[in-house]
N, CA, C and O atoms as a printed pandas DataFrame, in Angstrom:
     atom_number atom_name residue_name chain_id  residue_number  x_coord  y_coord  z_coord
0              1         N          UNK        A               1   14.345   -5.637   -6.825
1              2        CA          UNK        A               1   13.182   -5.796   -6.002
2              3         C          UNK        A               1   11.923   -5.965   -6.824
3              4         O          UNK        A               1   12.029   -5.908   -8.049
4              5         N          UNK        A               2   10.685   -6.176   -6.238
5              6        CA          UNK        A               2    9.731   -6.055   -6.765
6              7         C          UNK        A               2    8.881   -4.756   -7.011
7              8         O          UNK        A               2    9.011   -3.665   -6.457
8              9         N          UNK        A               3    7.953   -5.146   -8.003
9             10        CA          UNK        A               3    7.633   -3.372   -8.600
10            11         C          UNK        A               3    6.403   -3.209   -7.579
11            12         O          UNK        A               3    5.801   -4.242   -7.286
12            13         N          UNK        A               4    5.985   -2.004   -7.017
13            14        CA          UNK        A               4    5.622   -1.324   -6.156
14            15         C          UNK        A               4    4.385   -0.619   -7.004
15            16         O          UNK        A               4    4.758    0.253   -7.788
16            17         N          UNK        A               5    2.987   -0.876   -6.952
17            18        CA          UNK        A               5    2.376   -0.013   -7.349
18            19         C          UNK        A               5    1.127    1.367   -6.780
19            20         O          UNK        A               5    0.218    0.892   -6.100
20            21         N          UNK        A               6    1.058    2.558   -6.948
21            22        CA          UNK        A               6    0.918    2.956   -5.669
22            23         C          UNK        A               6   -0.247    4.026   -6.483
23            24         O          UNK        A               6    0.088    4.747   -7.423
24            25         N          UNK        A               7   -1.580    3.971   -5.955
25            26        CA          UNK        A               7   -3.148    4.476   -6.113
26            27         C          UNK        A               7   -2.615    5.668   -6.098
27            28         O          UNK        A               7   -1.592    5.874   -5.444
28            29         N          UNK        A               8   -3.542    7.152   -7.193
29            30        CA          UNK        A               8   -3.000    8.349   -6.977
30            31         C          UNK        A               8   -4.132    9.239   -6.427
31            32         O          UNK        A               8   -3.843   10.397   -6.124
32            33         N          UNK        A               9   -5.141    8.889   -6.303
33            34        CA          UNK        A               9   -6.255    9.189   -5.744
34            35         C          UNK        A               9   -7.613    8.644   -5.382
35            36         O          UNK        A               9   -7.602    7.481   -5.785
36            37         N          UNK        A              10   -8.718    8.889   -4.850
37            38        CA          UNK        A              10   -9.767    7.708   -4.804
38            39         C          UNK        A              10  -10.381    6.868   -5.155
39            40         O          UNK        A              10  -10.731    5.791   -4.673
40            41         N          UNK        A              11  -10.621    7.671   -6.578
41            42        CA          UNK        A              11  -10.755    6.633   -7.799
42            43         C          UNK        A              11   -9.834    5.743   -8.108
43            44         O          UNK        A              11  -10.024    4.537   -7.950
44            45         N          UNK        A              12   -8.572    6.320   -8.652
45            46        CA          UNK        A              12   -7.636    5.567   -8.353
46            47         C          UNK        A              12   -6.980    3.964   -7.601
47            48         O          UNK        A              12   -6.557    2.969   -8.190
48            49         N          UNK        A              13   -7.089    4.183   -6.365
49            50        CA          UNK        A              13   -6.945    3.238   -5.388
50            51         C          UNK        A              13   -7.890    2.348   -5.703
51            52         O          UNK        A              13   -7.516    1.179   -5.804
52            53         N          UNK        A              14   -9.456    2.690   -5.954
53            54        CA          UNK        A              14  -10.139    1.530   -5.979
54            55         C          UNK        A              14   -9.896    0.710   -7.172
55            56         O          UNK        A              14   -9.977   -0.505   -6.987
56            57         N          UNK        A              15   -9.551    1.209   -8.632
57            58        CA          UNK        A              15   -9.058    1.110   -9.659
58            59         C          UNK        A              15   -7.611   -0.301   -9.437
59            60         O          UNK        A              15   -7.373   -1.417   -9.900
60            61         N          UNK        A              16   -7.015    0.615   -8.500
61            62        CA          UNK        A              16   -5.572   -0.416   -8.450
62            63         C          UNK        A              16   -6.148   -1.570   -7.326
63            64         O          UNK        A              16   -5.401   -2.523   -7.105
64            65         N          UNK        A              17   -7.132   -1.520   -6.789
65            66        CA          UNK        A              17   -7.395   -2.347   -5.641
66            67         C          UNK        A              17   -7.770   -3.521   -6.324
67            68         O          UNK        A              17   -7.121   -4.550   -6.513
68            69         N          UNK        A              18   -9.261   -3.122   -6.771
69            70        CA          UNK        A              18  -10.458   -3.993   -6.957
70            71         C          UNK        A              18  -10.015   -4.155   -8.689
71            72         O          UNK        A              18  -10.416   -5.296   -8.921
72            73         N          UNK        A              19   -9.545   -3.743   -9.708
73            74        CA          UNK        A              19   -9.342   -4.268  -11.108
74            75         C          UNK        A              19   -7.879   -5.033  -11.399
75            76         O          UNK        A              19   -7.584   -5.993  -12.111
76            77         N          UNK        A              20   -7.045   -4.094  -10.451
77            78        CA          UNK        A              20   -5.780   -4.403  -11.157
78            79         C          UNK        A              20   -4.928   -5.308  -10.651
79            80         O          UNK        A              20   -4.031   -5.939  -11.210
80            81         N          UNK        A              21   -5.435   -5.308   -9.118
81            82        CA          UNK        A              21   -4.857   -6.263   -7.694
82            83         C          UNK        A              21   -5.252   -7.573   -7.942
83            84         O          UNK        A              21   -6.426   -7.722   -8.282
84            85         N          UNK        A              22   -4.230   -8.990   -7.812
85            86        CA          UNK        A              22   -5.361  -10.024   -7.485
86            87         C          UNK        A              22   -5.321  -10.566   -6.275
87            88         O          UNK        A              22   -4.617   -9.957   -5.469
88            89         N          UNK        A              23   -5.882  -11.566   -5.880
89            90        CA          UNK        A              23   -6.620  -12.334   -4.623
90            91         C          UNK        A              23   -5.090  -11.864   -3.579
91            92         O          UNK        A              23   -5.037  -11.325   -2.473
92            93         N          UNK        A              24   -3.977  -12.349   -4.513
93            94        CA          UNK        A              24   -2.775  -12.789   -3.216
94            95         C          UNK        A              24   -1.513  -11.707   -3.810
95            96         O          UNK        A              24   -0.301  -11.912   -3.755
96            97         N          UNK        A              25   -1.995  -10.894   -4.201
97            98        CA          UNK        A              25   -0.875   -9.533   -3.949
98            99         C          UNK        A              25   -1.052   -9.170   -2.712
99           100         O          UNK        A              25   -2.071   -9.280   -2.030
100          101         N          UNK        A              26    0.300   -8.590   -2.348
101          102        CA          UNK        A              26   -0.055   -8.116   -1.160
102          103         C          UNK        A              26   -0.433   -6.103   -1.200
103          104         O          UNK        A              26    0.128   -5.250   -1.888
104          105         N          UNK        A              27   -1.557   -5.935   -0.188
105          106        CA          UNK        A              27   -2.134   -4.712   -0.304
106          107         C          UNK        A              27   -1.828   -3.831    1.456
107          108         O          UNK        A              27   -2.000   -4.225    2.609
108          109         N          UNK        A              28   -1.447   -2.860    1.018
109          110        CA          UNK        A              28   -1.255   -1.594    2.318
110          111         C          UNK        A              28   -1.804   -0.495    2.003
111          112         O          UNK        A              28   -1.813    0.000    0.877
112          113         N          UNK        A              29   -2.395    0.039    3.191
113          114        CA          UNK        A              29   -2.473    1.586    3.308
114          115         C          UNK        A              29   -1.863    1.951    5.203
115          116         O          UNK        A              29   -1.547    1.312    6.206
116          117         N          UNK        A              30   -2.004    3.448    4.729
117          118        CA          UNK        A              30   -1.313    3.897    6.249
118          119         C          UNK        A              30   -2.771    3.837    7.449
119          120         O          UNK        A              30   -3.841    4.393    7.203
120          121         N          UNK        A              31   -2.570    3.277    8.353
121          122        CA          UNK        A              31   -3.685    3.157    9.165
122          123         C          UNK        A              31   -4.393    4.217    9.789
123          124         O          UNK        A              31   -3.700    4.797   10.625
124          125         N          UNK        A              32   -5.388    4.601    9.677
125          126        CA          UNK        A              32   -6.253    5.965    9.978
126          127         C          UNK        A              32   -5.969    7.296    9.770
127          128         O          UNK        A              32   -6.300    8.247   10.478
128          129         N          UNK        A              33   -5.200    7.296    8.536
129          130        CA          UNK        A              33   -4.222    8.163    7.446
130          131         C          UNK        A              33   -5.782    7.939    6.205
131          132         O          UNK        A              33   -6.369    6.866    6.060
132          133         N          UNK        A              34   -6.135    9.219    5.492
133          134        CA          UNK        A              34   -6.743    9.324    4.125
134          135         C          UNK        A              34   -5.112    9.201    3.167
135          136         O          UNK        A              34   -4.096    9.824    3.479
136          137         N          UNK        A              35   -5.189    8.598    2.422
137          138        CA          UNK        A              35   -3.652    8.145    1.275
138          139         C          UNK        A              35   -3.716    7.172    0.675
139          140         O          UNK        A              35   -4.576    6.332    0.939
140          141         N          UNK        A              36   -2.873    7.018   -0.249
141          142        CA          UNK        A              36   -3.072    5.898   -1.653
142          143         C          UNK        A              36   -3.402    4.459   -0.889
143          144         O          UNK        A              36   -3.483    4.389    0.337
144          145         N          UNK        A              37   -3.545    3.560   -1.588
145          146        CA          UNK        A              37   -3.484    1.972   -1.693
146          147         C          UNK        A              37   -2.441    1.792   -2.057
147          148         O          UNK        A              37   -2.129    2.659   -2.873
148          149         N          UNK        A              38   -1.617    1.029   -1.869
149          150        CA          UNK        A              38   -0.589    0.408   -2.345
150          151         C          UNK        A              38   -0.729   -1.262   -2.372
151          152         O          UNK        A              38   -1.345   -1.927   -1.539
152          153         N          UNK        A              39    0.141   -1.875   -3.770
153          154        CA          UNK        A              39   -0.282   -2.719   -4.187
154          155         C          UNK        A              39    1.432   -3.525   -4.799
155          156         O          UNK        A              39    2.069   -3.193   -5.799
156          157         N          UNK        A              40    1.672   -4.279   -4.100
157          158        CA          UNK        A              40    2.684   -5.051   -4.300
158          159         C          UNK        A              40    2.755   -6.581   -5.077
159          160         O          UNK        A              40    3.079   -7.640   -4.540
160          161         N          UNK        A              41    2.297   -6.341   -6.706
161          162        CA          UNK        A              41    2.129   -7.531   -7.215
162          163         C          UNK        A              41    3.206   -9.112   -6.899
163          164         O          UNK        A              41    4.419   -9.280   -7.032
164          165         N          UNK        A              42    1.866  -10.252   -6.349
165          166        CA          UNK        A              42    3.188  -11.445   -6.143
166          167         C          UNK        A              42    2.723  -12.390   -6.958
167          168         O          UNK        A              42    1.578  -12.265   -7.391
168          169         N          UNK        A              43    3.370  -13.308   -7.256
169          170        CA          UNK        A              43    2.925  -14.795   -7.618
170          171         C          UNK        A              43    2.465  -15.295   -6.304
171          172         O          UNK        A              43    2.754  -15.041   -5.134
172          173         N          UNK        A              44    1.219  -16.517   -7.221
173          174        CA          UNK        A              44    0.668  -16.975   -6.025
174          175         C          UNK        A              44    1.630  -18.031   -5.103
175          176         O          UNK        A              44    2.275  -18.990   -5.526
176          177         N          UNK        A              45    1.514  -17.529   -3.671
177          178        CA          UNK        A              45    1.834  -18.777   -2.881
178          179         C          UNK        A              45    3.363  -17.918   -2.207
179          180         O          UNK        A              45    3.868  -18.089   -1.098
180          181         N          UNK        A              46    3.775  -17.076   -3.212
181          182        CA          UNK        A              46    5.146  -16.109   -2.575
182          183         C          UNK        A              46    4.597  -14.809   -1.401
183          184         O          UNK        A              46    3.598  -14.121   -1.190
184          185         N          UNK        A              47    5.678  -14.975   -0.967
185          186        CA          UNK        A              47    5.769  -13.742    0.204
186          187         C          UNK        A              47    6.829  -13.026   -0.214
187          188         O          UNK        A              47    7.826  -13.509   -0.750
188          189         N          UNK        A              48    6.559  -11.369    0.121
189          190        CA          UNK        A              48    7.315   -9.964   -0.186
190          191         C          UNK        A              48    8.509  -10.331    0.562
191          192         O          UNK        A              48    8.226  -11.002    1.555
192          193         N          UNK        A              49    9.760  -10.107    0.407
193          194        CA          UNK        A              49   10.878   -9.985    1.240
194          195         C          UNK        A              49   10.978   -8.585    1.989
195          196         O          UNK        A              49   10.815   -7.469    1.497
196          197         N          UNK        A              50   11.237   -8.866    3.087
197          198        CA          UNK        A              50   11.381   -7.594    3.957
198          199         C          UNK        A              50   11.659   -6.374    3.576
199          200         O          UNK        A              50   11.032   -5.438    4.073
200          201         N          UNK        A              51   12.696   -6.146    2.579
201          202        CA          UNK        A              51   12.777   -5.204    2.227
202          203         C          UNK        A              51   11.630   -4.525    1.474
203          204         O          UNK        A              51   11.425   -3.327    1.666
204          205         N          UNK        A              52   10.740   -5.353    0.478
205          206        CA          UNK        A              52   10.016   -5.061   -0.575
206          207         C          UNK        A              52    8.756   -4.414    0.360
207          208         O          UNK        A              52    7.997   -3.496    0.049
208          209         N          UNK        A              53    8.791   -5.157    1.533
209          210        CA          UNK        A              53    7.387   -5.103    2.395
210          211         C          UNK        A              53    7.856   -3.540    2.912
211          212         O          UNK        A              53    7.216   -2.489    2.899
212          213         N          UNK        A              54    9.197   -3.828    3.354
213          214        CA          UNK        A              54    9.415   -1.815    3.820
214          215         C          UNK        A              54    9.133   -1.045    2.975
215          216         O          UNK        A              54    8.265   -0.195    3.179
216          217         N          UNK        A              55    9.678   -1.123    2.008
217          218        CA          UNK        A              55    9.294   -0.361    0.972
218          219         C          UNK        A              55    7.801    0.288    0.662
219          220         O          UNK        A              55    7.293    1.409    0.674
220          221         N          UNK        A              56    7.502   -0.720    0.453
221          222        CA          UNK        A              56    6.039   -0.114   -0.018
222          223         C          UNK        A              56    4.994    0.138    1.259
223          224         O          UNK        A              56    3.832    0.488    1.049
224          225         N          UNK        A              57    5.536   -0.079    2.646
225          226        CA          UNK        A              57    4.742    0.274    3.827
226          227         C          UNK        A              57    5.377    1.977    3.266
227          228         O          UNK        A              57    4.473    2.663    2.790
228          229         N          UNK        A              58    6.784    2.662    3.289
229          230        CA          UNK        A              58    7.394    3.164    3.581
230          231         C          UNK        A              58    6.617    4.711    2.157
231          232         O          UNK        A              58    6.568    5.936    2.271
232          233         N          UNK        A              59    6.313    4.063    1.375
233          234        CA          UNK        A              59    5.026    4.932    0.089
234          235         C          UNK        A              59    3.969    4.889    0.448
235          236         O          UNK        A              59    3.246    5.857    0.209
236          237         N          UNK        A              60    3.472    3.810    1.130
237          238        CA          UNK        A              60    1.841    4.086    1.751
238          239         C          UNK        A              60    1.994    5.053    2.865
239          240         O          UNK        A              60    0.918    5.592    3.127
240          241         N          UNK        A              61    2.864    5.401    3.519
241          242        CA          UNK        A              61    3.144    6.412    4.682
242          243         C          UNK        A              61    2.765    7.752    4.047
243          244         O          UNK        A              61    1.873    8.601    4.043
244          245         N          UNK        A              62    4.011    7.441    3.486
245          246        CA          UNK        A              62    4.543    8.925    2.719
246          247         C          UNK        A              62    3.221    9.610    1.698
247          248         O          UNK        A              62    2.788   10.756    1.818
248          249         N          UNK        A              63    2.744    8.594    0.706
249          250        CA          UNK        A              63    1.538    9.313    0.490
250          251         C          UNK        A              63    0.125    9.538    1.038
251          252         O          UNK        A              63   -0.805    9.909    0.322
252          253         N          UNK        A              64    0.013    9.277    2.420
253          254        CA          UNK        A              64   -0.648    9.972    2.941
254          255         C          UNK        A              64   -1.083   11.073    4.097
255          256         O          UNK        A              64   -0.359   12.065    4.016
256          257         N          UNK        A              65   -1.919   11.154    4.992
257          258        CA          UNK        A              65   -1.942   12.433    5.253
258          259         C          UNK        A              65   -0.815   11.844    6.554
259          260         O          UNK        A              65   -0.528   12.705    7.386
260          261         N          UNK        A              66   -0.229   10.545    6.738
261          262        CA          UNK        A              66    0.424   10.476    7.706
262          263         C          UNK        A              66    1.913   11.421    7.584
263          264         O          UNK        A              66    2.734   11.681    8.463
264          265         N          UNK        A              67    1.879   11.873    5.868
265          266        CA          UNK        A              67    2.863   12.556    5.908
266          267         C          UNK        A              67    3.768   13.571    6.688
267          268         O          UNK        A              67    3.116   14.481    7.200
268          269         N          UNK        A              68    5.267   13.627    6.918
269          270        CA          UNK        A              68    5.523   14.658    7.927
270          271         C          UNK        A              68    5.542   14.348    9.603
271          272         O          UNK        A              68    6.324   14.825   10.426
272          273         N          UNK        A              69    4.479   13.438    9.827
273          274        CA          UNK        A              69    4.803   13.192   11.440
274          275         C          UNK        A              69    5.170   12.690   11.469
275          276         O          UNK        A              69    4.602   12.120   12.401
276          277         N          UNK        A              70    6.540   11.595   11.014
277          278        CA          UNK        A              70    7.547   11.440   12.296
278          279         C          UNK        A              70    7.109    9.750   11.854
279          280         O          UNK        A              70    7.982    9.189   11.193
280          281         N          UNK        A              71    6.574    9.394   11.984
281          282        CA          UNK        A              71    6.213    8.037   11.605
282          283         C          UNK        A              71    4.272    7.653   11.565
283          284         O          UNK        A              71    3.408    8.338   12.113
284          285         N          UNK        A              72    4.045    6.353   10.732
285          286        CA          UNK        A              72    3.131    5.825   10.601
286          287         C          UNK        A              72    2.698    4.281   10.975
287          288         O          UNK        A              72    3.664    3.521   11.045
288          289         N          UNK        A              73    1.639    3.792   11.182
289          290        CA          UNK        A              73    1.526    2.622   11.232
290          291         C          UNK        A              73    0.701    2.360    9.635
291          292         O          UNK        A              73   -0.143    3.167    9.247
292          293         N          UNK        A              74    1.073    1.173    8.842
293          294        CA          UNK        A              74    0.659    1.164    7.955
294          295         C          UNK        A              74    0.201   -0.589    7.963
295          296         O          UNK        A              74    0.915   -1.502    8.376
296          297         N          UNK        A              75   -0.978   -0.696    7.469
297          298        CA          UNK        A              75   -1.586   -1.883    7.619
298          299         C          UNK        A              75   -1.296   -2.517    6.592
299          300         O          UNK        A              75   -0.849   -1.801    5.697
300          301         N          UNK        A              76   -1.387   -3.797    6.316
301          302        CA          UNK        A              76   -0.860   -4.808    5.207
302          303         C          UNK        A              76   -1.546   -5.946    5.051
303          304         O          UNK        A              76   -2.116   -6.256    6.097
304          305         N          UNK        A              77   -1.744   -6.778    4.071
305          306        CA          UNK        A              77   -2.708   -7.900    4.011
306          307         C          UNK        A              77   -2.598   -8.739    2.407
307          308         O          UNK        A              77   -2.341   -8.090    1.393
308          309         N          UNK        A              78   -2.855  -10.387    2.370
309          310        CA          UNK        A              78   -3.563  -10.349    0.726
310          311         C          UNK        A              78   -4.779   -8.924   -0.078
311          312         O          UNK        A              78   -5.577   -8.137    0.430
312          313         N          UNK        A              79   -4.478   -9.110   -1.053
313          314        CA          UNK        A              79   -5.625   -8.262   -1.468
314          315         C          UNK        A              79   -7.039   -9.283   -1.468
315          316         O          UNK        A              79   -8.221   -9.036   -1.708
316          317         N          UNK        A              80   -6.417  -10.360   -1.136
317          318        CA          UNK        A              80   -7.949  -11.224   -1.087
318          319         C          UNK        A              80   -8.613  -10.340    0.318
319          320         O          UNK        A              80   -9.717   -9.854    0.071
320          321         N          UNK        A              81   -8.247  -10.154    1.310
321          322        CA          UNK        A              81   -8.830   -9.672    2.730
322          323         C          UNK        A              81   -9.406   -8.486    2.404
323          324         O          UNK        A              81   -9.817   -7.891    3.400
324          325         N          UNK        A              82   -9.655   -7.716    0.990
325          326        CA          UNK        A              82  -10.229   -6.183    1.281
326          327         C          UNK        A              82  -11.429   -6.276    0.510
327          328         O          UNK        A              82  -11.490   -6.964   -0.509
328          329         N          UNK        A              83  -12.515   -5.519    1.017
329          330        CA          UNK        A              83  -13.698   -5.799    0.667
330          331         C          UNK        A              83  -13.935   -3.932    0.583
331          332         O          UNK        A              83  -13.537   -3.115    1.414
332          333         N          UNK        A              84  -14.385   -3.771   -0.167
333          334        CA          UNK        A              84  -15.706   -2.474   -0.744
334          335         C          UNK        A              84  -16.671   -2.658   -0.008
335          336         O          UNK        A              84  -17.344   -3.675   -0.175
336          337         N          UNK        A              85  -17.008   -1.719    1.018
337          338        CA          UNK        A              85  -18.792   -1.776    1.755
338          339         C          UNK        A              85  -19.573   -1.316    0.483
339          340         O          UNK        A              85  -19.065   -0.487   -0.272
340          341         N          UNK        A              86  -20.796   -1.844    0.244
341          342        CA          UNK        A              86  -21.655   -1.060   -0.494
342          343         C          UNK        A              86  -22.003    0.121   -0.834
343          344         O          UNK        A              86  -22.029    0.967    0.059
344          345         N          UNK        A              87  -22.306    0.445   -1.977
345          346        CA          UNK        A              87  -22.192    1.949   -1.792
346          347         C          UNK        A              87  -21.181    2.790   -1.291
347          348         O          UNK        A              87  -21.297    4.003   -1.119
348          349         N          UNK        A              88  -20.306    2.187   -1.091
349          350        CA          UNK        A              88  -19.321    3.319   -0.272
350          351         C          UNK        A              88  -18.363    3.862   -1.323
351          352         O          UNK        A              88  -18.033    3.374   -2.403
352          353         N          UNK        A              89  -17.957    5.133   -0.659
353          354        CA          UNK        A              89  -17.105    6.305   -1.132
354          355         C          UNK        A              89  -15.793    5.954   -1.599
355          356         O          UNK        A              89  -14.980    5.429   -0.837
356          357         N          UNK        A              90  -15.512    6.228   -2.889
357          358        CA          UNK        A              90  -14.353    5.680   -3.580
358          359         C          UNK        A              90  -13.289    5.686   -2.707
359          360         O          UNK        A              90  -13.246    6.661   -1.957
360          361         N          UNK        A              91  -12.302    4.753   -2.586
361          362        CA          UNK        A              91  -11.004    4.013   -1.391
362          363         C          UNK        A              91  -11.558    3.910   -0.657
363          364         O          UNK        A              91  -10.881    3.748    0.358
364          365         N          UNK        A              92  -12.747    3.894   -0.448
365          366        CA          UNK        A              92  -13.136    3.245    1.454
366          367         C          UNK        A              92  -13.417    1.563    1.225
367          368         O          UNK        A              92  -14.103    1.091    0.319
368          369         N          UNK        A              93  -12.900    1.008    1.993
369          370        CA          UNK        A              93  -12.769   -0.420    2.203
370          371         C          UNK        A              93  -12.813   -0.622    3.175
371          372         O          UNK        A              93  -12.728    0.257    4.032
372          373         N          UNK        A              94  -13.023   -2.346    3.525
373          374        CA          UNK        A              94  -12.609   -2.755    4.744
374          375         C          UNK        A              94  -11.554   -3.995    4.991
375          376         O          UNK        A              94  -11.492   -5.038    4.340
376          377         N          UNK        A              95  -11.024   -3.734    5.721
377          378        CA          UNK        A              95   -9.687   -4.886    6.032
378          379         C          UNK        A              95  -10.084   -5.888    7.010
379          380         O          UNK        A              95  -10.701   -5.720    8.062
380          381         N          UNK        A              96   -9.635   -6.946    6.498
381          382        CA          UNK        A              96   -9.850   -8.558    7.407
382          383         C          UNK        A              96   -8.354   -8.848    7.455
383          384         O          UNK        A              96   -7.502   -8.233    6.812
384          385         N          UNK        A              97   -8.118   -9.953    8.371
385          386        CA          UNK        A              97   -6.738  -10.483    8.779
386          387         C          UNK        A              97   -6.026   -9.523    8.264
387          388         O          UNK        A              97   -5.565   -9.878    7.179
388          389         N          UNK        A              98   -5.550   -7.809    8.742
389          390        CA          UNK        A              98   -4.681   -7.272    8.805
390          391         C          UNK        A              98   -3.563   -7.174    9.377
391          392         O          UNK        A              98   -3.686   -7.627   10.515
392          393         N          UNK        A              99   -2.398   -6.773    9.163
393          394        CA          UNK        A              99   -1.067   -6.807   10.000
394          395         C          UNK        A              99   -0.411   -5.496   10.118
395          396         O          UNK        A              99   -0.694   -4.786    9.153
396          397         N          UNK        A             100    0.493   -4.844   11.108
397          398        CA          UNK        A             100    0.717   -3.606   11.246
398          399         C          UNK        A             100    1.992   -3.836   11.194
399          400         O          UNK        A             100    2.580   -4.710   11.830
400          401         N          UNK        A             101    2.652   -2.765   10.145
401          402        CA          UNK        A             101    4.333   -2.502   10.403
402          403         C          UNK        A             101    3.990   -0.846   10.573
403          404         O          UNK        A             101    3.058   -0.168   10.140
404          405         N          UNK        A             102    5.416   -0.443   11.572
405          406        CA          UNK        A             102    5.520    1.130   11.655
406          407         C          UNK        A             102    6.687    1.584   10.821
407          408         O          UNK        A             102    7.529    0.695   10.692
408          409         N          UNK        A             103    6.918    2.498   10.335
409          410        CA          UNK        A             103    7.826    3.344    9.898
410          411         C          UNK        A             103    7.741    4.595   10.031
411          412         O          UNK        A             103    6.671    5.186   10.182
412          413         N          UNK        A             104    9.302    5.348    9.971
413          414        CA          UNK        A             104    9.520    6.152   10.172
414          415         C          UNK        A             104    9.246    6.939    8.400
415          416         O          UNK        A             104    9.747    6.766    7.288
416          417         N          UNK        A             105    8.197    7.812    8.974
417          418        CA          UNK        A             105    7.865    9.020    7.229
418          419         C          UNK        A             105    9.392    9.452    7.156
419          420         O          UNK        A             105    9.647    9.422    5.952
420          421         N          UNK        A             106   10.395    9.792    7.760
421          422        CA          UNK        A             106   12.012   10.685    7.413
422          423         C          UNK        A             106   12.879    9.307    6.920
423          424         O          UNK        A             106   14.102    9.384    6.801
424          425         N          UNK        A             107   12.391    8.457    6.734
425          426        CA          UNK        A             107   13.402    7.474    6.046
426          427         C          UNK        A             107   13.913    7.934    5.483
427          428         O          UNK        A             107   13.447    8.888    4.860
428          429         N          UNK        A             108   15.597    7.411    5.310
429          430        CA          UNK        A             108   16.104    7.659    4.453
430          431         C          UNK        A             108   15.938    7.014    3.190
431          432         O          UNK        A             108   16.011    7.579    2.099
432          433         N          UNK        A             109   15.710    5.789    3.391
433          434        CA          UNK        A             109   15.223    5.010    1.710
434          435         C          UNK        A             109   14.741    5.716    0.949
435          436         O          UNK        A             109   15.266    5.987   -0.131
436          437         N          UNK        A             110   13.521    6.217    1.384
437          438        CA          UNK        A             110   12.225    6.704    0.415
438          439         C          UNK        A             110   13.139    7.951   -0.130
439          440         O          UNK        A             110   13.357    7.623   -1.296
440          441         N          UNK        A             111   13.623    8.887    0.037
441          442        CA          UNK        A             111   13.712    9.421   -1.438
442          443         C          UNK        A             111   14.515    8.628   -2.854
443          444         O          UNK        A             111   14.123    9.103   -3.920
444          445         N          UNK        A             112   15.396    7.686   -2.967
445          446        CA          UNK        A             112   15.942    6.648   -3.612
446          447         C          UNK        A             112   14.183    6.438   -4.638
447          448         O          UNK        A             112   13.983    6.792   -5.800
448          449         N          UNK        A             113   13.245    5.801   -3.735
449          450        CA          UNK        A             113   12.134    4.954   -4.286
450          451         C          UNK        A             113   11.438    6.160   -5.022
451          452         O          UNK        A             113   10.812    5.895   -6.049
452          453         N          UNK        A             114   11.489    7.311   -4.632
453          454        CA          UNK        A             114   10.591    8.611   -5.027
454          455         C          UNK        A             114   11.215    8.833   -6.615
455          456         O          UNK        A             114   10.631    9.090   -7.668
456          457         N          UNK        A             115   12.549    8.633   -6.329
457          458        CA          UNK        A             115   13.298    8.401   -7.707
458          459         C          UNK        A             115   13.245    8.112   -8.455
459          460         O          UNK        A             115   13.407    8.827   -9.444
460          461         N          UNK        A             116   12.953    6.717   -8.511
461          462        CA          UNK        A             116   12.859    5.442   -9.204
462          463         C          UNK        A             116   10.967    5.122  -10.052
463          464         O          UNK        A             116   10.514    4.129  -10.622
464          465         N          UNK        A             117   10.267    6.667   -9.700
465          466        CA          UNK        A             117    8.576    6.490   -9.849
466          467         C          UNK        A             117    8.921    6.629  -11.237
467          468         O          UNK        A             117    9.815    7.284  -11.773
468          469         N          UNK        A             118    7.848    5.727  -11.805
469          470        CA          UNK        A             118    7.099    5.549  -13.044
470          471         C          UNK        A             118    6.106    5.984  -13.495
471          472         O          UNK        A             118    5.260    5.111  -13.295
472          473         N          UNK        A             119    5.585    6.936  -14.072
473          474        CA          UNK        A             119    4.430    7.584  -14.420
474          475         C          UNK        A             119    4.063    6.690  -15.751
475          476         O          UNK        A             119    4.762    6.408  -16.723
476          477         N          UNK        A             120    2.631    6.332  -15.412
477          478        CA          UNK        A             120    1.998    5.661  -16.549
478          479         C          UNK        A             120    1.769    5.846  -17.785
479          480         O          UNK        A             120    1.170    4.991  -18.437
């Protein structure tokens, strides 16, 4: 699959968003959940395969506060669509042409992927 990269805190996220992300990776967080960015590096012009897209909806869940209930809606987009308001508070962004997948936080996948983490 493809490698999965996932913000570890506010600084962080904006770090993996706005430096490390480009225009047409694709970017998630869990929707009205405080939790990482997640950042699914692509070549330009490719799309995530379903699985890759579960996946990393399925870590944007899990690391945030959507944790534990049961499921999340987690939003998805190019990283071209996310914009920094001014001045604003490290990971706060805003999303244009967003898309919603749900998952279930008790997946069974995700501990496999929890596995498989890479510490920098």
């Amino acid at each position: 699959g493809l490698r999965i990269l996932v913000g570890r805190d506010a600084a962080g996220n904006d770090r993996l968003t706005f430096a490390v992300a480009r225009g047409n990776d694709l970017w998630l967080h869990a929707r009205d959940h405080p939790g990482s960015h997640v950042v699914v590096p692509l070549s330009r012009g490719a799309d995530p395969d379903p699985v890759t897209l579960h996946e990393a909806a399925l870590l944007a869940a899990h690391f945030s506060g959507a944790r534990g209930q049961g499921g999340a809606d987690v939003e998805y987009t190019r990283r071209k669509n996310v914009r920094k308001p001014s001045r604003g508070a490290p990971g706060l962004v805003y999303v244009a042409a967003g898309r919603t997948l749900r998952v279930r936080t008790d997946d069974p996948r995700l501990a496999p992927l929890l596995e498989r983490r890479e510490d920098p």
